[in-house]
Short mmCIF file of C-alpha atoms and ligand atoms in Angstrom, two decimals:
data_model
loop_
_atom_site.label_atom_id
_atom_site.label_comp_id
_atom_site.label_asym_id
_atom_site.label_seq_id
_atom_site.Cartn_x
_atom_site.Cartn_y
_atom_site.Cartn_z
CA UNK A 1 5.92 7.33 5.15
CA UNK A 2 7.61 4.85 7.41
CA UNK A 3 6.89 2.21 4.30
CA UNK A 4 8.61 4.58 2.08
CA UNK A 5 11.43 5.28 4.74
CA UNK A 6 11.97 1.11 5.14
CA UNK A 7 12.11 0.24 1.49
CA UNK A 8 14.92 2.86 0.86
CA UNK A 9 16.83 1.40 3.96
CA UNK A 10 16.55 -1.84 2.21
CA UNK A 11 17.35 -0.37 -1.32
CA UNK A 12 20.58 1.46 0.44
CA UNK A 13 21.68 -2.10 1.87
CA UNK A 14 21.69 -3.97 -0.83
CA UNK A 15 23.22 -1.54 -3.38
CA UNK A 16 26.15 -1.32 -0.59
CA UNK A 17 26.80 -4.68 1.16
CA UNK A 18 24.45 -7.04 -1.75
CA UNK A 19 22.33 -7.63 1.38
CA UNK A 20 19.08 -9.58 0.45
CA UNK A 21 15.83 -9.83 2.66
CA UNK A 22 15.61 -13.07 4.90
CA UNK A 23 12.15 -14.50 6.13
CA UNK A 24 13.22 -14.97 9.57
CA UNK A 25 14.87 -12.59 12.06
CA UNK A 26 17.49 -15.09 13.14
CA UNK A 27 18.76 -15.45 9.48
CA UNK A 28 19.71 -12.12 9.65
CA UNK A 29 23.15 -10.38 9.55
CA UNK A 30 21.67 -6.96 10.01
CA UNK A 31 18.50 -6.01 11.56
CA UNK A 32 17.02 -2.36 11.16
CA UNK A 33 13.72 -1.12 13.26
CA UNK A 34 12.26 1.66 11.63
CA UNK A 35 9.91 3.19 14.15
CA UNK A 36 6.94 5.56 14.89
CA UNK A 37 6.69 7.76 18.01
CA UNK A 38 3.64 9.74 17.35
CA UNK A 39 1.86 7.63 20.16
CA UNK A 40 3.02 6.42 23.44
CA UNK A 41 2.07 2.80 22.37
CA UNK A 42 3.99 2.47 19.22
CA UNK A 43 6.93 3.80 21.52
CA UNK A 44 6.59 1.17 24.11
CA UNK A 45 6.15 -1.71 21.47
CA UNK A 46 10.33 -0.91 19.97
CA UNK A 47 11.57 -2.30 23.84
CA UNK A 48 9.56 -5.18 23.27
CA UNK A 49 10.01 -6.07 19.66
CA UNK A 50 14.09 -5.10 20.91
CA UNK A 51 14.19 -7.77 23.56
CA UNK A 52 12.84 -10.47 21.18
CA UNK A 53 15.46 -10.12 18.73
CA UNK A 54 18.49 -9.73 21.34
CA UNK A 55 17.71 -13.71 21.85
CA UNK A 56 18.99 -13.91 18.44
CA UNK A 57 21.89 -11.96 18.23
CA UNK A 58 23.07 -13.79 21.44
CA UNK A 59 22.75 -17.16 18.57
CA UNK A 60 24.25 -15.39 15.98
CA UNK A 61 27.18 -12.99 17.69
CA UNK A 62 27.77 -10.57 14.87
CA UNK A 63 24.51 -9.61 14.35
CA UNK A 64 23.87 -5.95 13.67
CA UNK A 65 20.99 -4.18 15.18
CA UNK A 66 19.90 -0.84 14.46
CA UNK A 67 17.39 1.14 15.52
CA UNK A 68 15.97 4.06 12.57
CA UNK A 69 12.62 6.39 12.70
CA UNK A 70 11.51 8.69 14.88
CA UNK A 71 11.98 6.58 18.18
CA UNK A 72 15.82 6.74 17.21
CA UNK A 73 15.34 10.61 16.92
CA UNK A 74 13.69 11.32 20.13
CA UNK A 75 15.54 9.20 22.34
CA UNK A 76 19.48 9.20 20.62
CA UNK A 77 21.75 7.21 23.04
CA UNK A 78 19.21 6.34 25.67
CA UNK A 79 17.79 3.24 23.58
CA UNK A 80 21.22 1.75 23.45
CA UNK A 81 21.95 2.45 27.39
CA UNK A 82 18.47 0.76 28.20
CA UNK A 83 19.28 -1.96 24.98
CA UNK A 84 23.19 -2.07 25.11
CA UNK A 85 22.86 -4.90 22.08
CA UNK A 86 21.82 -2.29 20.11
CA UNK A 87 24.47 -1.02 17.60
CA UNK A 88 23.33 1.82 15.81
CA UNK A 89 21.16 4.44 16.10
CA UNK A 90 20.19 6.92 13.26
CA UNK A 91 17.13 9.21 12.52
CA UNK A 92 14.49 9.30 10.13
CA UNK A 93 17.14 12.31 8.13
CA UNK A 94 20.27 9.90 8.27
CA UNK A 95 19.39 6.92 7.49
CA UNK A 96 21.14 7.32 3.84
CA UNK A 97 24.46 7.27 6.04
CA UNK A 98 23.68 3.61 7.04
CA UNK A 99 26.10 1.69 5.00
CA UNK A 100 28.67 4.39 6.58
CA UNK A 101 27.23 3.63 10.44
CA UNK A 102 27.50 -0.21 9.87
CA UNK A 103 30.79 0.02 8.05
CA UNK A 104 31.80 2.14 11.60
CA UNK A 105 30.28 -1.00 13.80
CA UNK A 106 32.02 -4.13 12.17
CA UNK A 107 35.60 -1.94 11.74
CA UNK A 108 35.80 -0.59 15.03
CA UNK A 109 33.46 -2.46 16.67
CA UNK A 110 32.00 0.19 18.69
CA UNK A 111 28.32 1.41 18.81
CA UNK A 112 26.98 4.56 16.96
CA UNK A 113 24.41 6.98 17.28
CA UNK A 114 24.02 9.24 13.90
CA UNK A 115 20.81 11.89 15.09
CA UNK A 116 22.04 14.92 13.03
CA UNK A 117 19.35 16.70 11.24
CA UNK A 118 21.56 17.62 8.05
CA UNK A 119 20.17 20.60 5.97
CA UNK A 120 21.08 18.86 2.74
CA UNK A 121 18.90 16.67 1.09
CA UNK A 122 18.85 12.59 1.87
CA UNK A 123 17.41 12.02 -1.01
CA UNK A 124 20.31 12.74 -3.55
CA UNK A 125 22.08 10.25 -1.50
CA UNK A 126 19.41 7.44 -2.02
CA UNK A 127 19.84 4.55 -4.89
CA UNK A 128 17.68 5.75 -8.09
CA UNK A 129 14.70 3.30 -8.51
CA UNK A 130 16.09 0.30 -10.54
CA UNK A 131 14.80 -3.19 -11.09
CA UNK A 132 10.80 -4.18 -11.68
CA UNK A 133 8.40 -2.62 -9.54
CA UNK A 134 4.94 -3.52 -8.58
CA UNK A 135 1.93 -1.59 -9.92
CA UNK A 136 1.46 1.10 -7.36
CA UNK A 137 4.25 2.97 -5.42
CA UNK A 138 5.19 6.11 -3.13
CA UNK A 139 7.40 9.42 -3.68
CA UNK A 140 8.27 11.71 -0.93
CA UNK A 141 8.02 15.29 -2.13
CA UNK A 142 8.46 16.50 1.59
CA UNK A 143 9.16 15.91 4.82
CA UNK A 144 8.87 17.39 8.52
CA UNK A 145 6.34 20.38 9.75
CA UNK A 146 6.41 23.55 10.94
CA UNK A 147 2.49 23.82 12.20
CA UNK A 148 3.85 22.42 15.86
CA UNK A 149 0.21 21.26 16.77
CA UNK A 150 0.53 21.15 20.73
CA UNK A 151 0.07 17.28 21.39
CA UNK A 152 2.35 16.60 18.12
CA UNK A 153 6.38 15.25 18.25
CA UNK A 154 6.72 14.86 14.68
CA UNK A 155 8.08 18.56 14.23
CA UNK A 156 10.77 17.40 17.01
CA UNK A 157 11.44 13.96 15.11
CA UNK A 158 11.37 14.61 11.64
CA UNK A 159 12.44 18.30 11.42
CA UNK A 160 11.23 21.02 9.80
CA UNK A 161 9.26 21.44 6.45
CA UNK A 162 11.74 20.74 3.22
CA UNK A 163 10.71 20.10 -0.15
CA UNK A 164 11.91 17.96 -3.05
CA UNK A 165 11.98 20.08 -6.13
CA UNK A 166 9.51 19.55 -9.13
CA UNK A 167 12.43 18.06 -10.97
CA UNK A 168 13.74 15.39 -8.53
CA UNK A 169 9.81 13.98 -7.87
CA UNK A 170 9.25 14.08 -11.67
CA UNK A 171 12.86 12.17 -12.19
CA UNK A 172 11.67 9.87 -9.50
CA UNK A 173 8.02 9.61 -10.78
CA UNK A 174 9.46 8.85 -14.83
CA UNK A 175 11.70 6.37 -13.36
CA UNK A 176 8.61 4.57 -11.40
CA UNK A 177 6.21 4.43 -14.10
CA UNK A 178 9.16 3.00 -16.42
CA UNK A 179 9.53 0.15 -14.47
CA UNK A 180 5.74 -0.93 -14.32
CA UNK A 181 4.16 1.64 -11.82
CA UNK A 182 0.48 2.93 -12.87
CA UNK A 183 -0.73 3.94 -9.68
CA UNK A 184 1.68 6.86 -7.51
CA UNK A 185 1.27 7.95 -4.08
CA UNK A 186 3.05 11.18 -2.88
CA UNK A 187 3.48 11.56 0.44
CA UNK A 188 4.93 14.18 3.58
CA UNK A 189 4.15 14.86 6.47
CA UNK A 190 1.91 17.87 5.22
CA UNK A 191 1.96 17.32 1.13
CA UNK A 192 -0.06 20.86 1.00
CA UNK A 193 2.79 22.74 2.37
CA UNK A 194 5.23 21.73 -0.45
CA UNK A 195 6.74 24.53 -1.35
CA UNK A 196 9.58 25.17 -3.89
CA UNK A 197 10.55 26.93 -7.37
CA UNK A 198 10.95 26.28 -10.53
CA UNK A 199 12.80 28.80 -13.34
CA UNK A 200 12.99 31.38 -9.97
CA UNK A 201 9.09 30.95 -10.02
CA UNK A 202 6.94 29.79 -7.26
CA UNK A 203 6.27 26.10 -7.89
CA UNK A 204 3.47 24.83 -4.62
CA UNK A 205 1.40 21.39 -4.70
CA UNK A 206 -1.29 22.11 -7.01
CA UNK A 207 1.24 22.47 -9.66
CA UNK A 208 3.51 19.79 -8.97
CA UNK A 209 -0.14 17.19 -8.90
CA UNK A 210 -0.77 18.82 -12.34
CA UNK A 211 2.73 18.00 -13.56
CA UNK A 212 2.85 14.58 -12.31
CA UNK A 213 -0.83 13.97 -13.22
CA UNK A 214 0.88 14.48 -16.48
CA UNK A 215 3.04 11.90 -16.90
CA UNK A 216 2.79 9.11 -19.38
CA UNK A 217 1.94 6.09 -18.17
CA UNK A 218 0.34 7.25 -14.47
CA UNK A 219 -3.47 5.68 -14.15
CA UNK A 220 -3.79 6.83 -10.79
CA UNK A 221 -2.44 9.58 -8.18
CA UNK A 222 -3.46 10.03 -4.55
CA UNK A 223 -1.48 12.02 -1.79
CA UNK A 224 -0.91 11.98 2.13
CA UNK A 225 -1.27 13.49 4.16
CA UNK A 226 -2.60 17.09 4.06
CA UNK A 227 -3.77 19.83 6.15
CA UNK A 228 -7.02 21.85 6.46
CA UNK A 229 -5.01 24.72 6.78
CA UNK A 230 -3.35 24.78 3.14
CA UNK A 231 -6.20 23.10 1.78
CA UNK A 232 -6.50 25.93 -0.58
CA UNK A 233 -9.82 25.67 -3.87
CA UNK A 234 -6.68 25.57 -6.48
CA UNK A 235 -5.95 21.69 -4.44
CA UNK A 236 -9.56 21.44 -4.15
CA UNK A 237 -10.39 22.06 -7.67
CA UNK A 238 -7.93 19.53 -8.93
CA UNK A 239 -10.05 16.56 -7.87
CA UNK A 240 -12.52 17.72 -10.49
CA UNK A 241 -10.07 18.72 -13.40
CA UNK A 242 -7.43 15.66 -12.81
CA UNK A 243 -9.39 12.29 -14.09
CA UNK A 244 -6.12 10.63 -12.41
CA UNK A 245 -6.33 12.08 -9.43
CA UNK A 246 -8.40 9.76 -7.36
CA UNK A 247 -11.26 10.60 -5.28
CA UNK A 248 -10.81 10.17 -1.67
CA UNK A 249 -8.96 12.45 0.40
CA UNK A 250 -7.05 11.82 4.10
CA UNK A 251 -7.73 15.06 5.97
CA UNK A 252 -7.18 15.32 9.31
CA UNK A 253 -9.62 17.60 11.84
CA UNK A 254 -8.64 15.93 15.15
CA UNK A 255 -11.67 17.43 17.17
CA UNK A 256 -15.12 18.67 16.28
CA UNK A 257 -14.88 21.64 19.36
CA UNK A 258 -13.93 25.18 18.55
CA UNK A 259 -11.86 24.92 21.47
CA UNK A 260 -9.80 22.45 21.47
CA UNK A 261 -9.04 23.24 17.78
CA UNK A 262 -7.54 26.47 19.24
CA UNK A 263 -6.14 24.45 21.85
CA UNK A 264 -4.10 22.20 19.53
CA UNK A 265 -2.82 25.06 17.40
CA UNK A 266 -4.82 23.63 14.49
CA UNK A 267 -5.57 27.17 12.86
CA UNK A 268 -8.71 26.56 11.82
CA UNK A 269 -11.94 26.41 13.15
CA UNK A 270 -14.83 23.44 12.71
CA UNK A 271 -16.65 26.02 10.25
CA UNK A 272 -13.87 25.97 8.34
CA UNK A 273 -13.59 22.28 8.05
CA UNK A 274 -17.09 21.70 7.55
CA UNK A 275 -16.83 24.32 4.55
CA UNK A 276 -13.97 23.15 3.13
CA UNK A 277 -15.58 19.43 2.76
CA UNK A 278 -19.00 21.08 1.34
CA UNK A 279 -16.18 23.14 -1.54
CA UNK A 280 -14.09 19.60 -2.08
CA UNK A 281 -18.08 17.73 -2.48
CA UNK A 282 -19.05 20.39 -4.95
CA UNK A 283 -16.09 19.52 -7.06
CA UNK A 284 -16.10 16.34 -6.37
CA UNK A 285 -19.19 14.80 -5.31
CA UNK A 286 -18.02 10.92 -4.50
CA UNK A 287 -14.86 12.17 -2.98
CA UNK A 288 -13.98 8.98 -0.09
CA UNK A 289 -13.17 10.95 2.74
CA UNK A 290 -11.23 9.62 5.80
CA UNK A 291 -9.97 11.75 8.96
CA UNK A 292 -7.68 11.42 12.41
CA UNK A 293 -9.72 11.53 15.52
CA UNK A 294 -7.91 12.40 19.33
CA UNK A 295 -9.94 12.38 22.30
CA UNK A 296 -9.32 13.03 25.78
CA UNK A 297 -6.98 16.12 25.12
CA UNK A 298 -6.46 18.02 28.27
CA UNK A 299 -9.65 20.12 28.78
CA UNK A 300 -11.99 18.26 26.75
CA UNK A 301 -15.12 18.25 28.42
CA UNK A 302 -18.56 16.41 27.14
CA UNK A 303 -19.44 19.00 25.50
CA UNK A 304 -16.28 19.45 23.44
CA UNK A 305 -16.26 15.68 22.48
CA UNK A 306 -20.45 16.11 21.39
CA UNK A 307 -18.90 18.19 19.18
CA UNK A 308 -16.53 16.12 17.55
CA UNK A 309 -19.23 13.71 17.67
CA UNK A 310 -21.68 16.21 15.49
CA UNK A 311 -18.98 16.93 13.25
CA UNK A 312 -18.64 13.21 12.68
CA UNK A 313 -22.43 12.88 11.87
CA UNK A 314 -22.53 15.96 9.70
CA UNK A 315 -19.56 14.67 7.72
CA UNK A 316 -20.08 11.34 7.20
CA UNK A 317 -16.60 9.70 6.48
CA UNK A 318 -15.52 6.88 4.55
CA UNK A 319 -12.58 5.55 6.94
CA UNK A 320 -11.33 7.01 9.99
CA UNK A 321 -8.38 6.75 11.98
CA UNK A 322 -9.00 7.27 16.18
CA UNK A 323 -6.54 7.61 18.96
CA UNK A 324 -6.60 8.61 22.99
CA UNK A 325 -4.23 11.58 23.23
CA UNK A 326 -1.24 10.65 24.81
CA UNK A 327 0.97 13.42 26.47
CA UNK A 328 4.65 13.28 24.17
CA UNK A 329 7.64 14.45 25.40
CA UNK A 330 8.96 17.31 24.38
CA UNK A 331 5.31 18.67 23.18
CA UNK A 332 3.73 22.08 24.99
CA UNK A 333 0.56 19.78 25.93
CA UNK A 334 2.77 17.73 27.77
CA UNK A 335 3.08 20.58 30.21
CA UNK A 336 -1.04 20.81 30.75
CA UNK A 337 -2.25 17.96 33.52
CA UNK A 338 -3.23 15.12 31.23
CA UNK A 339 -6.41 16.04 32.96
CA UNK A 340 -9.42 13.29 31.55
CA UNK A 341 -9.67 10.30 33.39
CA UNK A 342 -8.38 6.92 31.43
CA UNK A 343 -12.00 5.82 31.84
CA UNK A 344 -13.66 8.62 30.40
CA UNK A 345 -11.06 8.56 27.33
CA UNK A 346 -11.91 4.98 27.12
CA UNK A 347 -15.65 5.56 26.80
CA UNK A 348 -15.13 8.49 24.71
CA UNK A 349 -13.13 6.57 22.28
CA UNK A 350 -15.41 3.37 21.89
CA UNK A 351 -18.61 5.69 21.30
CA UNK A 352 -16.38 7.31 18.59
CA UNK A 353 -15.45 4.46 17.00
CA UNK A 354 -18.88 2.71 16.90
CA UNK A 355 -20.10 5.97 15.12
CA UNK A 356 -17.26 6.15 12.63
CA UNK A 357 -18.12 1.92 12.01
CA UNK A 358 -21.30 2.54 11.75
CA UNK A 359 -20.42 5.09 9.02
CA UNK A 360 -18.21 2.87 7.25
CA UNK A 361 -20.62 0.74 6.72
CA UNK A 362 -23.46 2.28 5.64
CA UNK A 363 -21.20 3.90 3.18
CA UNK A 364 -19.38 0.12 2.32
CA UNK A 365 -23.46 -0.86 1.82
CA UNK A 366 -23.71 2.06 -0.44
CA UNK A 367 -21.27 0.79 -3.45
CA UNK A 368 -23.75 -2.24 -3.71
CA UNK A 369 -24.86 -2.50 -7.33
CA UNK A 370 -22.08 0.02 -8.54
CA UNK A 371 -19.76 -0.67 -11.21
CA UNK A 372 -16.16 0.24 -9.89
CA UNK A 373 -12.77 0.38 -11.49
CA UNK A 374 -10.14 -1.79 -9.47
CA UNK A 375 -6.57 -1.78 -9.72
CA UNK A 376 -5.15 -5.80 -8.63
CA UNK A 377 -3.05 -5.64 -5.77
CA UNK A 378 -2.23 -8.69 -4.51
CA UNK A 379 -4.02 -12.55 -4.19
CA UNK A 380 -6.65 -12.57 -1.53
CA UNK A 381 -7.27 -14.95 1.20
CA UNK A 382 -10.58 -17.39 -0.62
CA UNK A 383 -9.59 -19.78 -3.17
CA UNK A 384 -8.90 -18.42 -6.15
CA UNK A 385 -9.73 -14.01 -5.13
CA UNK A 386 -7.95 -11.51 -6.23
CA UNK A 387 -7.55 -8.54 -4.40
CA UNK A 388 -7.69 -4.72 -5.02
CA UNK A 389 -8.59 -1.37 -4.41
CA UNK A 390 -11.24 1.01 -6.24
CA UNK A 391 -10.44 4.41 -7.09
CA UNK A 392 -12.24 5.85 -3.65
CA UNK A 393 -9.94 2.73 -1.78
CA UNK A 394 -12.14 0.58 -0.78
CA UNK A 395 -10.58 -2.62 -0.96
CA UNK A 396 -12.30 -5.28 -2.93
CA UNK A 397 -12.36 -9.09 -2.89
CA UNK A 398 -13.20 -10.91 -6.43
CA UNK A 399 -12.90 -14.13 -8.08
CA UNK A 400 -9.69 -13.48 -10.97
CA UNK A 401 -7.06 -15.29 -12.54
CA UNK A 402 -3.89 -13.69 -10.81
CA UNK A 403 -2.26 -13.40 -14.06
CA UNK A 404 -4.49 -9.86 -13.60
CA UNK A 405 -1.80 -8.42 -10.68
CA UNK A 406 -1.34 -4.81 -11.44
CA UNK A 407 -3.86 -4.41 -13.82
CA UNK A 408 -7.33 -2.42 -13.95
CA UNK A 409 -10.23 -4.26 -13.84
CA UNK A 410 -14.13 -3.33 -13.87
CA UNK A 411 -15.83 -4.48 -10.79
CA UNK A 412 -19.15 -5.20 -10.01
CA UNK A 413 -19.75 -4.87 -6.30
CA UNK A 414 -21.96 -7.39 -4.90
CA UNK A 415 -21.51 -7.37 -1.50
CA UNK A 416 -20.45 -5.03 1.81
CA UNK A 417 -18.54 -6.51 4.52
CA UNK A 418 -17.10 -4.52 7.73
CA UNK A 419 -14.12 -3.19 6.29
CA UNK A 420 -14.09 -4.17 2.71
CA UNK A 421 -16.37 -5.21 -0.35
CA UNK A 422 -16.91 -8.29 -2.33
CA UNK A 423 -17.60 -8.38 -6.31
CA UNK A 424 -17.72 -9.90 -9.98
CA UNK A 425 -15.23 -9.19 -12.59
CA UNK A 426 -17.25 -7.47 -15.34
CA UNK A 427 -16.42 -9.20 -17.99
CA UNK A 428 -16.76 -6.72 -21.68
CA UNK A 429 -18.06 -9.33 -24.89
CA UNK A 430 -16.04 -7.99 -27.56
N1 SAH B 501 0.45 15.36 9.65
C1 SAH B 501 -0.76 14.77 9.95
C2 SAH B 501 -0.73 13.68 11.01
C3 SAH B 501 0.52 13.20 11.63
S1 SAH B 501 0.44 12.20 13.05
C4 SAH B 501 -1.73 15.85 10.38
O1 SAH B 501 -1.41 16.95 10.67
O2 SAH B 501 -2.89 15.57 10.49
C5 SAH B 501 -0.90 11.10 12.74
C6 SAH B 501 -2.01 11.21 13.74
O3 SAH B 501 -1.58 10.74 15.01
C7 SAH B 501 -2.51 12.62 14.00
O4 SAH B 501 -3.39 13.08 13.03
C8 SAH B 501 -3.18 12.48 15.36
O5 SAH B 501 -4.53 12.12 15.22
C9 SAH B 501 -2.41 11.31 16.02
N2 SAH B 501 -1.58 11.82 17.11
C10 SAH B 501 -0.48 12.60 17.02
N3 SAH B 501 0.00 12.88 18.25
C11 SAH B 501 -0.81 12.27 19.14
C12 SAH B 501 -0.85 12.20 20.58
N4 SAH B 501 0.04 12.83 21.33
N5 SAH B 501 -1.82 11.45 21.14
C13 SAH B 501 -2.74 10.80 20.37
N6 SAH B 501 -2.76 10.84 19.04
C14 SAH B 501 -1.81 11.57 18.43
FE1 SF4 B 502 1.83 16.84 13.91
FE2 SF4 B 502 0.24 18.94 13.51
FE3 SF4 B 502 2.46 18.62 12.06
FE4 SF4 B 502 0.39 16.98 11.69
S1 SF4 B 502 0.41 19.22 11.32
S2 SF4 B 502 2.53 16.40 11.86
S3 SF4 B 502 -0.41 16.77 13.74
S4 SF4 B 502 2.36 19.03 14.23
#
């Protein structure tokens, strides 16, 4: 999302000022951070990365900082009384109002903070796609959540729910695939909870991947992130009816225990999940799936995290992503004692994640020997690779001529590494 949020800054400044992207940080005339503040880490990292590039504004005096995303959100005027070489401030729901904010800074010369959370939509304020895209790209249908999951500050930072309507994705999605794009990514904060109408009828996710999975031109569709909670068999069924809709699926269960499920304010329970991946297996039986993992919330005793580890076996996921909870402010857990030891999170987290690697790669061995559509991405690193990603996203390292880039390819996979798969281009005798 943060991707998505940055190239629209970018596509806002140069329709504006004609600004163009430099290499280097001290080439700059204006620098924006967009930032994350789901974790404490990611928080701590913007005063760092802030500090660094105040050594070049003090070489090149009329240099333009700004600091966007959810950090700017939570913390408003604070980052510039801490960082007093920072100019502007904005949110992750103003950041359309940039060339305003920086028009504000070199006229008056003053600094600005711009944290509103405006009910009208950002997005008919952004540039329409224009120019030649690469092959695969991301829409926002929505943004913000209302499910307030107790150790969460997104619902703070990004606002409530609010959906695109069908039209504006579809305009968005037309205009994509025009200039190149097969492969589309939609994304929110909770892409199940879209919600809006079309000719005064209800118009929710299902339908809007059905329209877009309509579209000429689209090869491939994929969405993130969603929730077990609206994970409803209409969304589930689509994996087997859409052959663009590709088959691996970010979903989210945090915790394997019943009670710290409740805890959170998930809404579901781990029978729920565990059903929900045996419906979404029935309909699609290769279905890549990949999850969020915290442990160490407040409470969570060994028997609660042998549960999350049991879930993890029964499962069996494809990727994983794995944090230590980290009280946020604002959040109701931040109000229970951040009561498991650092040590005990520590050792929680590394027996998670050599369970989830071990998983990854007996399911990375698995592909061996399969034949799998790839869509080129990018060059790799070896002489003379190419580099892509199969329909379940596994990413995939093959000898290709790179005149390829943003094409599909059939792919022979040879080999498993770690994270990622080797292969041979098949080539088809005609
Ligand atoms: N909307 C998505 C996830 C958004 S945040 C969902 O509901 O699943 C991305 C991930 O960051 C979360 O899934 C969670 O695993 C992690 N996360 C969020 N807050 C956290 C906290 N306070 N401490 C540790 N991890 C956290
Ligand atoms: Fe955060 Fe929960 Fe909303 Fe995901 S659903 S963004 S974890 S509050």
């Amino acid at each position: 999302m943060n991707e998505y949020d940055s190239s629209k800054m970018l596509e806002i400044m140069q329709e504006a000022y004609g600004l163009k992207l430099v290499a280097l940080p001290q080439d700059a005339d204006v620098i924006l951070l967009n930032t994350c503040s789901v974790r404490e880490k990611a928080e701590e990292k913007v005063f760092s990365e802030l500090g660094r590039l105040n050594k070049h504004k003090q070489n090149r005096p009329g240099m333009i900082i700004g600091v966007g995303g959810c950090v700017g959100q939570q913390e408003g005027k604070r980052i510039q009384q801490r960082a007093p070489y920072v100019d502007i401030v904005f949110g992750p729901q103003t950041y359309h109002r940039l060339p305003e904010l920086v028009k504000t800074v070199r006229r008056d010369r003053v600094k600005v903070v711009d944290t509103e959370m405006p009910e009208i939509e950002k997005f008919d304020h952004l540039p329409a796609v224009s120019g030649k895209k690469g092959s695969s790209a991301f829409v926002t249908i929505m943004e913000g959540c209302d499910k307030f999951c107790t150790f969460c500050i997104v619902p703070y930072t990004r606002g409530p729910e609010i959906s695109r309507s069908p039209e504006a994705v579809l305009e968005e999605c037309r205009a994509l695939l025009a200039a190149g794009v097969i492969e589309i990514t939609l994304l929110g904060q909770n892409v199940n909870a879209y919600v809006s109408e079309q000719d005064n009828v209800e118009f929710d996710f299902t339908m809007l991947l059905h329209a877009v999975a309509e579209l000429e031109g689209l090869k491939r569709l994929r969405f993130t992130t969603s929730h077990p909670i609206e994970m409803n068999d209409d969304l589930m069924e689509a994996f087997a009816i859409l052959p663009q809709l590709m088959p691996s699926l970010h979903l989210p269960v945090q915790t394997g225990s019943d009670a710290i499920l409740k805890a959170m304010h998930r809404g579901h329970t781990r029978q729920d999940y565990l059903d929900q991946i045996a419906t979404l297996r029935d309909f699609c039986p290769d279905i890549a799936l990949s999850s969020d993992f915290i442990v160490g919330y407040p409470g969570e005793t060994d028997e609660d995290f042998e549960q999350t580890m049991s879930l993890i076996r029964e499962v069996r996921f494809d990727f994983s992503f794995s944090f230590k909870y980290s009280p946020r402010p604002g959040t109701p857990a931040q109000d229970i004692v951040d009561d498991v030891p650092e040590l005990v999170k520590s050792a929680r987290l590394k027996e998670l994640q050599d369970l989830l690697q071990e998983q990854v790669r007996e399911t990375m061995k698995e592909q061996i020997g399969t034949t799998k559509q790839v869509l080129v991405e990018c060059v790799g690193r070896r002489e003379g690779d190419m580099q892509g990603r199969t329909d379940d996203f596994r990413i995939v390292h093959f000898q290709a001529k790179p005149r390829l880039l943003g094409q599909l390819v059939d792919v022979r996979i040879i080999e498993a590494y770690g994270q990622s798969l080797r292969g041979e281009m098949v080539v088809v005798d005609s």
